[in-house]
Short mmCIF file of C-alpha atoms in Angstrom, two decimals:
data_model
loop_
_atom_site.label_atom_id
_atom_site.label_comp_id
_atom_site.label_asym_id
_atom_site.label_seq_id
_atom_site.Cartn_x
_atom_site.Cartn_y
_atom_site.Cartn_z
CA MET A 86 107.71 133.87 87.15
CA PRO A 87 104.47 132.49 85.63
CA ILE A 88 102.63 131.57 88.82
CA VAL A 89 99.14 130.24 88.15
CA ASN A 90 96.78 133.20 88.60
CA ARG A 91 94.25 131.30 90.69
CA VAL A 92 97.05 130.05 92.93
CA ALA A 93 98.21 133.64 93.44
CA ASP A 94 94.66 134.52 94.47
CA LEU A 95 94.66 131.64 96.96
CA HIS A 96 98.02 132.60 98.47
CA PRO A 97 96.61 134.38 101.57
CA GLU A 98 94.24 131.50 102.31
CA ILE A 99 96.93 128.85 101.87
CA THR A 100 99.21 130.90 104.12
CA ALA A 101 96.51 130.93 106.80
CA TRP A 102 96.22 127.14 106.59
CA ARG A 103 99.99 126.82 106.88
CA ARG A 104 100.20 129.05 109.95
CA ASP A 105 97.37 127.20 111.65
CA LEU A 106 99.26 123.95 111.11
CA HIS A 107 102.43 125.57 112.42
CA ALA A 108 100.65 126.62 115.62
CA HIS A 109 99.39 123.08 116.23
CA PRO A 110 102.28 120.66 115.52
CA GLU A 111 101.82 116.92 116.04
CA LEU A 112 104.35 114.09 116.05
CA LEU A 113 104.74 110.89 114.05
CA TYR A 114 101.40 109.03 113.73
CA ASP A 115 99.68 111.18 116.35
CA VAL A 116 98.57 113.76 113.76
CA HIS A 117 94.84 113.51 114.43
CA ARG A 118 94.05 117.24 114.37
CA THR A 119 96.14 117.78 111.24
CA ALA A 120 94.65 114.79 109.42
CA ALA A 121 91.10 115.81 110.35
CA SER A 122 91.72 119.35 109.04
CA VAL A 123 93.16 117.97 105.79
CA ALA A 124 90.24 115.56 105.28
CA GLU A 125 87.69 118.29 106.01
CA LYS A 126 89.25 120.61 103.45
CA LEU A 127 89.51 117.92 100.77
CA LYS A 128 85.82 117.16 101.20
CA ALA A 129 84.97 120.87 101.00
CA PHE A 130 87.01 121.17 97.80
CA GLY A 131 84.82 118.49 96.20
CA CYS A 132 87.34 115.67 95.83
CA ASP A 133 85.75 112.56 94.37
CA GLU A 134 87.01 110.44 97.26
CA VAL A 135 88.52 111.32 100.63
CA VAL A 136 89.94 108.37 102.52
CA PRO A 137 91.35 108.91 106.04
CA GLY A 138 93.06 106.38 108.28
CA LEU A 139 95.54 104.98 105.75
CA GLY A 140 98.88 104.15 107.33
CA LEU A 141 97.09 104.75 110.66
CA THR A 142 96.52 108.50 110.21
CA GLY A 143 97.28 109.30 106.58
CA VAL A 144 94.71 110.91 104.28
CA VAL A 145 94.24 110.42 100.54
CA GLY A 146 92.14 112.56 98.21
CA VAL A 147 91.16 111.47 94.71
CA ILE A 148 90.49 114.07 91.99
CA ARG A 149 89.37 112.84 88.60
CA GLY A 150 89.97 114.97 85.53
CA ARG A 151 87.32 115.99 83.06
CA LYS A 152 88.55 113.19 80.84
CA GLN A 153 89.59 109.67 81.78
CA GLY A 154 90.93 108.49 78.44
CA SER A 155 94.55 108.31 79.53
CA GLY A 156 93.79 105.84 82.32
CA LYS A 157 96.80 107.27 84.17
CA THR A 158 97.04 108.18 87.86
CA ILE A 159 99.62 110.52 89.37
CA GLY A 160 100.36 110.49 93.12
CA LEU A 161 101.45 113.71 94.83
CA ARG A 162 102.74 113.38 98.38
CA ALA A 163 103.12 115.77 101.33
CA ASP A 164 104.18 114.98 104.91
CA MET A 165 102.21 116.22 107.93
CA ASP A 166 104.22 115.50 111.09
CA ALA A 167 106.37 117.84 113.17
CA LEU A 168 109.44 117.35 115.37
CA PRO A 169 110.06 117.03 119.14
CA ILE A 170 111.75 120.45 119.30
CA THR A 171 110.91 123.48 121.43
CA GLU A 172 110.34 126.45 119.12
CA LEU A 173 112.44 129.57 119.73
CA ASN A 174 110.69 131.81 117.19
CA ASP A 175 108.65 134.76 118.43
CA LEU A 176 105.76 134.50 115.98
CA PRO A 177 102.06 135.19 116.36
CA TYR A 178 101.49 131.64 115.12
CA LYS A 179 104.32 129.92 117.04
CA SER A 180 103.76 126.42 118.39
CA THR A 181 101.11 126.10 121.07
CA ASN A 182 102.17 122.51 121.83
CA PRO A 183 105.15 122.52 124.22
CA GLY A 184 108.15 120.57 122.97
CA LYS A 185 106.71 120.18 119.48
CA MET A 186 107.49 122.26 116.42
CA HIS A 187 107.18 122.31 112.65
CA ALA A 188 110.94 122.63 112.23
CA CYS A 189 111.16 120.92 108.82
CA GLY A 190 108.43 122.70 106.86
CA HIS A 191 105.90 119.90 106.70
CA ASP A 192 103.27 122.54 107.52
CA GLY A 193 104.23 124.27 104.27
CA HIS A 194 104.30 121.03 102.30
CA THR A 195 100.80 120.12 103.50
CA ALA A 196 99.42 123.60 102.82
CA MET A 197 100.86 123.75 99.29
CA LEU A 198 99.41 120.38 98.35
CA LEU A 199 96.05 121.41 99.82
CA GLY A 200 96.16 124.51 97.63
CA ALA A 201 96.88 122.40 94.57
CA ALA A 202 94.06 120.00 95.49
CA ARG A 203 91.63 122.89 95.69
CA TYR A 204 92.67 124.22 92.29
CA LEU A 205 92.62 120.80 90.62
CA ALA A 206 89.18 119.99 92.06
CA GLU A 207 87.85 123.32 90.78
CA THR A 208 89.28 123.13 87.25
CA ARG A 209 89.79 119.41 86.49
CA ASN A 210 91.67 120.43 83.37
CA PHE A 211 93.43 117.10 82.92
CA ASP A 212 92.87 113.62 81.51
CA GLY A 213 93.31 111.03 84.22
CA THR A 214 93.40 111.04 88.01
CA ALA A 215 95.38 113.00 90.58
CA VAL A 216 95.81 111.37 94.00
CA VAL A 217 96.92 113.72 96.78
CA ILE A 218 98.63 111.87 99.62
CA PHE A 219 99.04 113.38 103.09
CA GLN A 220 101.40 111.20 105.04
CA PRO A 221 102.13 110.92 108.79
CA ALA A 222 105.41 109.97 110.48
CA GLU A 223 108.03 110.99 107.96
CA GLU A 224 110.31 111.99 110.83
CA GLY A 225 111.54 108.53 111.72
CA GLY A 226 108.28 106.58 111.68
CA ALA A 227 108.28 105.42 108.03
CA GLY A 228 104.76 106.70 107.39
CA ALA A 229 105.25 106.32 103.64
CA LYS A 230 105.89 102.61 104.08
CA ALA A 231 102.86 102.33 106.36
CA MET A 232 100.64 103.86 103.67
CA LEU A 233 102.10 101.53 101.05
CA ASP A 234 101.52 98.57 103.37
CA ASP A 235 97.91 99.74 103.64
CA GLY A 236 97.54 99.23 99.90
CA ILE A 237 97.49 102.72 98.40
CA LEU A 238 99.22 101.49 95.23
CA THR A 239 96.54 99.03 94.20
CA ARG A 240 93.60 100.79 95.84
CA PHE A 241 94.18 104.00 93.87
CA GLY A 242 96.10 102.59 90.89
CA ILE A 243 99.03 104.99 91.23
CA ASP A 244 101.42 104.93 88.27
CA GLU A 245 103.95 107.57 89.35
CA PHE A 246 104.88 109.37 92.58
CA TYR A 247 106.15 112.92 93.01
CA GLY A 248 107.39 114.59 96.18
CA MET A 249 108.65 118.03 97.22
CA HIS A 250 110.66 119.48 100.11
CA ASN A 251 111.70 123.01 100.97
CA TYR A 252 115.42 123.84 101.01
CA PRO A 253 116.82 126.53 103.34
CA GLY A 254 119.61 128.51 101.72
CA MET A 255 118.15 128.13 98.23
CA PRO A 256 116.54 131.42 97.16
CA VAL A 257 112.76 131.55 96.97
CA GLY A 258 111.80 131.15 93.33
CA GLN A 259 114.31 128.40 92.62
CA PHE A 260 114.13 124.61 92.37
CA GLY A 261 116.78 121.91 92.66
CA ILE A 262 116.68 118.33 91.40
CA ASN A 263 118.92 115.58 90.12
CA SER A 264 118.51 112.11 88.70
CA GLY A 265 119.69 109.12 90.71
CA ALA A 266 120.48 109.14 94.43
CA ILE A 267 119.39 112.45 95.92
CA MET A 268 118.98 111.58 99.63
CA ALA A 269 120.82 109.06 101.77
CA ALA A 270 120.03 105.75 103.36
CA THR A 271 119.69 106.41 107.09
CA ASP A 272 120.86 103.49 109.18
CA THR A 273 120.97 103.55 112.98
CA LEU A 274 123.71 102.24 115.25
CA GLN A 275 123.76 101.06 118.85
CA ILE A 276 127.05 100.00 120.38
CA ASP A 277 127.07 98.33 123.79
CA VAL A 278 130.48 98.16 125.46
CA GLU A 279 131.11 95.88 128.44
CA GLY A 280 134.21 96.19 130.58
CA LEU A 281 134.99 95.65 134.24
CA GLY A 282 133.99 98.50 136.51
CA GLY A 283 135.82 99.71 139.58
CA HIS A 284 137.31 102.63 141.48
CA ALA A 285 138.69 105.41 139.29
CA ALA A 286 141.82 105.54 141.46
CA ARG A 287 142.62 101.89 140.66
CA PRO A 288 142.15 101.68 136.86
CA HIS A 289 144.67 98.80 136.60
CA LEU A 290 142.08 96.57 138.29
CA THR A 291 139.38 97.43 135.76
CA VAL A 292 138.69 97.11 132.06
CA ASP A 293 137.81 100.68 131.18
CA ALA A 294 134.60 100.70 129.13
CA VAL A 295 134.77 104.49 128.72
CA LEU A 296 138.27 104.37 127.25
CA THR A 297 137.16 101.52 125.00
CA ALA A 298 134.16 103.54 123.81
CA ALA A 299 136.40 106.52 123.08
CA GLN A 300 138.75 104.38 121.01
CA ILE A 301 135.81 102.91 119.10
CA ILE A 302 134.52 106.42 118.31
CA ASN A 303 137.94 107.40 116.96
CA ASN A 304 138.56 104.19 115.05
CA ILE A 305 135.25 104.04 113.21
CA GLN A 306 136.05 107.39 111.58
CA SER A 307 138.68 105.54 109.57
CA ILE A 308 135.89 103.77 107.70
CA VAL A 309 134.86 106.91 105.83
CA SER A 310 138.39 108.31 105.49
CA ARG A 311 140.10 105.06 104.48
CA ASN A 312 137.54 102.52 103.25
CA VAL A 313 135.09 104.62 101.22
CA ASP A 314 136.04 105.69 97.71
CA PRO A 315 136.64 109.48 97.94
CA GLN A 316 134.27 109.94 95.00
CA HIS A 317 131.44 108.38 97.01
CA ALA A 318 129.67 109.82 100.03
CA ALA A 319 129.28 108.33 103.50
CA VAL A 320 128.84 109.56 107.05
CA VAL A 321 129.28 107.75 110.37
CA SER A 322 128.36 109.79 113.45
CA ILE A 323 128.08 108.83 117.11
CA CYS A 324 125.50 111.17 118.59
CA MET A 325 124.76 109.76 122.06
CA VAL A 326 127.06 108.33 124.73
CA GLU A 327 125.57 107.03 127.98
CA ALA A 328 127.94 105.98 130.77
CA GLY A 329 128.39 106.14 134.51
CA ASN A 330 126.77 108.03 137.37
CA ALA A 331 129.68 109.07 139.59
CA ASP A 332 132.90 111.00 139.06
CA ASN A 333 135.09 108.45 140.83
CA VAL A 334 133.71 105.19 139.46
CA LEU A 335 134.67 103.59 136.17
CA PRO A 336 131.38 102.18 134.84
CA GLU A 337 130.91 98.59 133.78
CA THR A 338 129.09 99.48 130.56
CA VAL A 339 128.77 102.23 127.97
CA ARG A 340 126.05 102.59 125.37
CA MET A 341 126.49 104.67 122.22
CA ARG A 342 124.02 105.54 119.52
CA GLY A 343 124.47 107.11 116.14
CA THR A 344 123.84 106.94 112.42
CA ALA A 345 125.45 105.74 109.20
CA ARG A 346 124.54 107.45 105.94
CA SER A 347 125.26 106.38 102.37
CA LEU A 348 124.07 106.97 98.82
CA ASP A 349 124.95 103.56 97.38
CA ALA A 350 123.98 100.02 98.36
CA ASP A 351 127.57 98.74 98.09
CA VAL A 352 128.81 101.52 100.38
CA GLN A 353 125.98 100.75 102.80
CA ASP A 354 127.04 97.08 102.93
CA MET A 355 130.67 98.08 103.46
CA LEU A 356 129.78 100.45 106.32
CA GLU A 357 127.88 97.75 108.16
CA LYS A 358 130.60 95.14 107.67
CA ASN A 359 133.45 97.40 108.78
CA LEU A 360 131.58 98.82 111.72
CA HIS A 361 131.16 95.30 113.12
CA ARG A 362 134.84 94.57 112.54
CA ILE A 363 136.19 97.74 114.16
CA VAL A 364 133.74 97.78 117.09
CA GLU A 365 134.42 94.17 118.08
CA ASN A 366 138.18 94.20 117.47
CA THR A 367 138.84 97.53 119.17
CA ALA A 368 137.06 96.30 122.26
CA ALA A 369 138.93 92.98 122.17
CA ALA A 370 142.28 94.77 121.90
CA LEU A 371 141.53 96.54 125.19
CA GLY A 372 140.21 93.47 126.96
CA ALA A 373 136.56 94.52 126.71
CA LYS A 374 133.57 93.30 124.75
CA ALA A 375 131.39 95.31 122.38
CA LYS A 376 128.28 94.52 120.38
CA LEU A 377 127.02 96.54 117.42
CA THR A 378 123.31 96.55 116.60
CA TYR A 379 122.93 97.89 113.05
CA ASN A 380 119.43 98.70 111.78
CA ARG A 381 118.67 99.73 108.22
CA ASN A 382 116.07 102.48 108.32
CA TYR A 383 115.11 104.53 105.24
CA PRO A 384 116.64 103.40 101.94
CA VAL A 385 118.41 105.71 99.50
CA LEU A 386 116.00 108.04 97.74
CA VAL A 387 116.62 107.46 94.03
CA ASN A 388 115.01 109.72 91.44
CA HIS A 389 114.09 108.02 88.16
CA ASP A 390 115.63 109.44 85.01
CA ARG A 391 112.57 110.11 82.85
CA GLU A 392 110.41 111.43 85.68
CA THR A 393 113.24 113.66 86.91
CA ALA A 394 113.61 115.23 83.47
CA PHE A 395 109.86 115.72 83.38
CA ALA A 396 109.73 117.31 86.84
CA ALA A 397 112.61 119.62 85.93
CA ALA A 398 110.82 120.72 82.77
CA VAL A 399 107.68 121.56 84.78
CA ALA A 400 109.76 123.50 87.31
CA LYS A 401 111.42 125.45 84.50
CA GLU A 402 107.98 126.37 83.16
CA ILE A 403 107.12 127.84 86.57
CA ALA A 404 110.41 129.42 87.61
CA GLY A 405 112.38 129.82 84.38
CA ALA A 406 115.18 127.62 83.06
CA ASP A 407 117.90 129.64 84.80
CA ARG A 408 116.26 129.11 88.21
CA VAL A 409 116.17 125.30 88.16
CA ASP A 410 119.35 123.47 89.16
CA THR A 411 119.18 120.09 87.44
CA ALA A 412 122.48 118.96 88.96
CA HIS A 413 121.65 119.64 92.59
CA PRO A 414 124.02 117.72 94.85
CA PRO A 415 122.61 114.90 96.96
CA MET A 416 121.77 115.55 100.62
CA MET A 417 122.88 113.17 103.36
CA GLY A 418 119.59 113.54 105.19
CA GLY A 419 116.99 110.80 104.83
CA GLU A 420 113.47 110.72 103.41
CA ASP A 421 110.89 107.95 103.55
CA PHE A 422 109.54 109.03 100.16
CA SER A 423 112.27 106.61 99.09
CA PHE A 424 109.87 103.73 99.85
CA MET A 425 107.39 105.13 97.32
CA LEU A 426 110.05 105.49 94.62
CA GLN A 427 111.03 101.85 95.18
CA LYS A 428 107.50 100.87 94.14
CA ARG A 429 106.81 103.27 91.28
CA PRO A 430 108.81 105.68 89.12
CA GLY A 431 108.86 109.31 90.12
CA ALA A 432 110.93 112.22 91.34
CA PHE A 433 111.61 114.33 94.42
CA ILE A 434 112.33 118.05 94.03
CA TRP A 435 113.65 120.83 96.27
CA VAL A 436 111.97 124.26 96.41
CA GLY A 437 113.84 127.26 97.76
CA ASN A 438 113.02 128.47 101.28
CA GLY A 439 115.31 131.50 101.20
CA ASP A 440 117.69 132.60 103.92
CA SER A 441 116.01 130.74 106.79
CA ALA A 442 117.39 128.74 109.68
CA GLY A 443 118.24 125.18 108.72
CA LEU A 444 115.95 122.19 108.84
CA HIS A 445 115.39 120.80 112.36
CA HIS A 446 116.57 124.08 113.91
CA PRO A 447 114.45 125.64 116.71
CA ARG A 448 114.36 128.95 114.79
CA TYR A 449 113.40 127.43 111.44
CA ASN A 450 110.23 128.72 109.77
CA PHE A 451 108.73 127.81 106.40
CA ASN A 452 108.82 130.78 104.03
CA ASP A 453 105.28 131.60 102.94
CA ASP A 454 106.64 133.37 99.85
CA ALA A 455 107.41 129.90 98.47
CA ILE A 456 103.74 128.88 98.53
CA PRO A 457 102.71 130.15 95.07
CA LEU A 458 105.75 128.52 93.48
CA GLY A 459 105.28 125.11 95.09
CA THR A 460 101.52 125.06 94.60
CA SER A 461 101.85 126.09 90.94
CA TYR A 462 104.42 123.33 90.43
CA TRP A 463 101.95 120.71 91.66
CA VAL A 464 99.19 122.07 89.45
CA LYS A 465 101.32 122.25 86.30
CA LEU A 466 102.82 118.83 86.96
CA VAL A 467 99.37 117.22 86.89
CA GLU A 468 98.12 119.23 83.92
CA THR A 469 101.31 118.52 81.95
CA ALA A 470 101.53 114.83 82.83
CA LEU A 471 97.82 114.33 82.06
CA PRO A 472 97.06 116.78 79.24
CA ALA A 473 93.38 117.25 78.55
#
């Protein structure tokens, strides 16, 4: 595995940065310590520009190559925020912030991109500009969109975007990528059911909102099983049900919350349409009322063909052709890097995290053995895209 020698030398230092981030997780846009640490390091590396406060708490570093003849600018993105999860790992660097944890590996993503920034600022062996983007609020806050809204495209002249995420279950030393839809649109649902409350011993004098909610939960599963083409992917899940406060009272109302996932705009439209139909009609059939509030959150993450082929070729140079899966199946999780790929061409790649707990699990931990691979990928991507 041809890891960049200087990156291998930096491995212990990058690991130390990663573990410090892991010990001090921060949520959404409240990543002030993390962003300050990133900005301080980028300045110490000698970046030509370091701009904090983009998208509220995002940080951008600009590294200009020895030559500027190409006039091209590549944007590399890492996410910085953690999750509202209580860590169950027994690690010397476990979370010191109660109820907060780096359970998705954003500590590793940030550390790897910092390592690449240090190398690129030292060597500058490329023709053009590398822009390293450290983004807040990937976990539900649309930090990528916030940074775009703050003008990073025009301010830094970014021509292409590239992103990376670790993948538990994929061996360390491997990459996965595919062209087209690779992560799902993540829409949110709220269903408010209104019946007629009353004593549980006299249900015939009520309109049972709980029974109505249960029927709605069952009936909406028919959307995926009977309305979605079996060759397409979709998920509808109800994840929260709030109702009642006594064991002998049928409540007047029930509130449910959940998510709808899809990899295609037509499927997304169909999910929304049929959810309204089934929610309202199921309730009406039982004498109740129900209202669906459907919010479109992150769009489908779509890798561009040319940039995907390029990213795969760079990964093969690092890991070997037999260790890069170029037909990696899409994941039904969401990613706000999708907003960036709506604005510019680019690609999102998976890097193996080994046999770890899954993403968003309280025992998850980023695998530090993946650091040289991911950091080398960033370095070679810039040097190959912008050859000196």
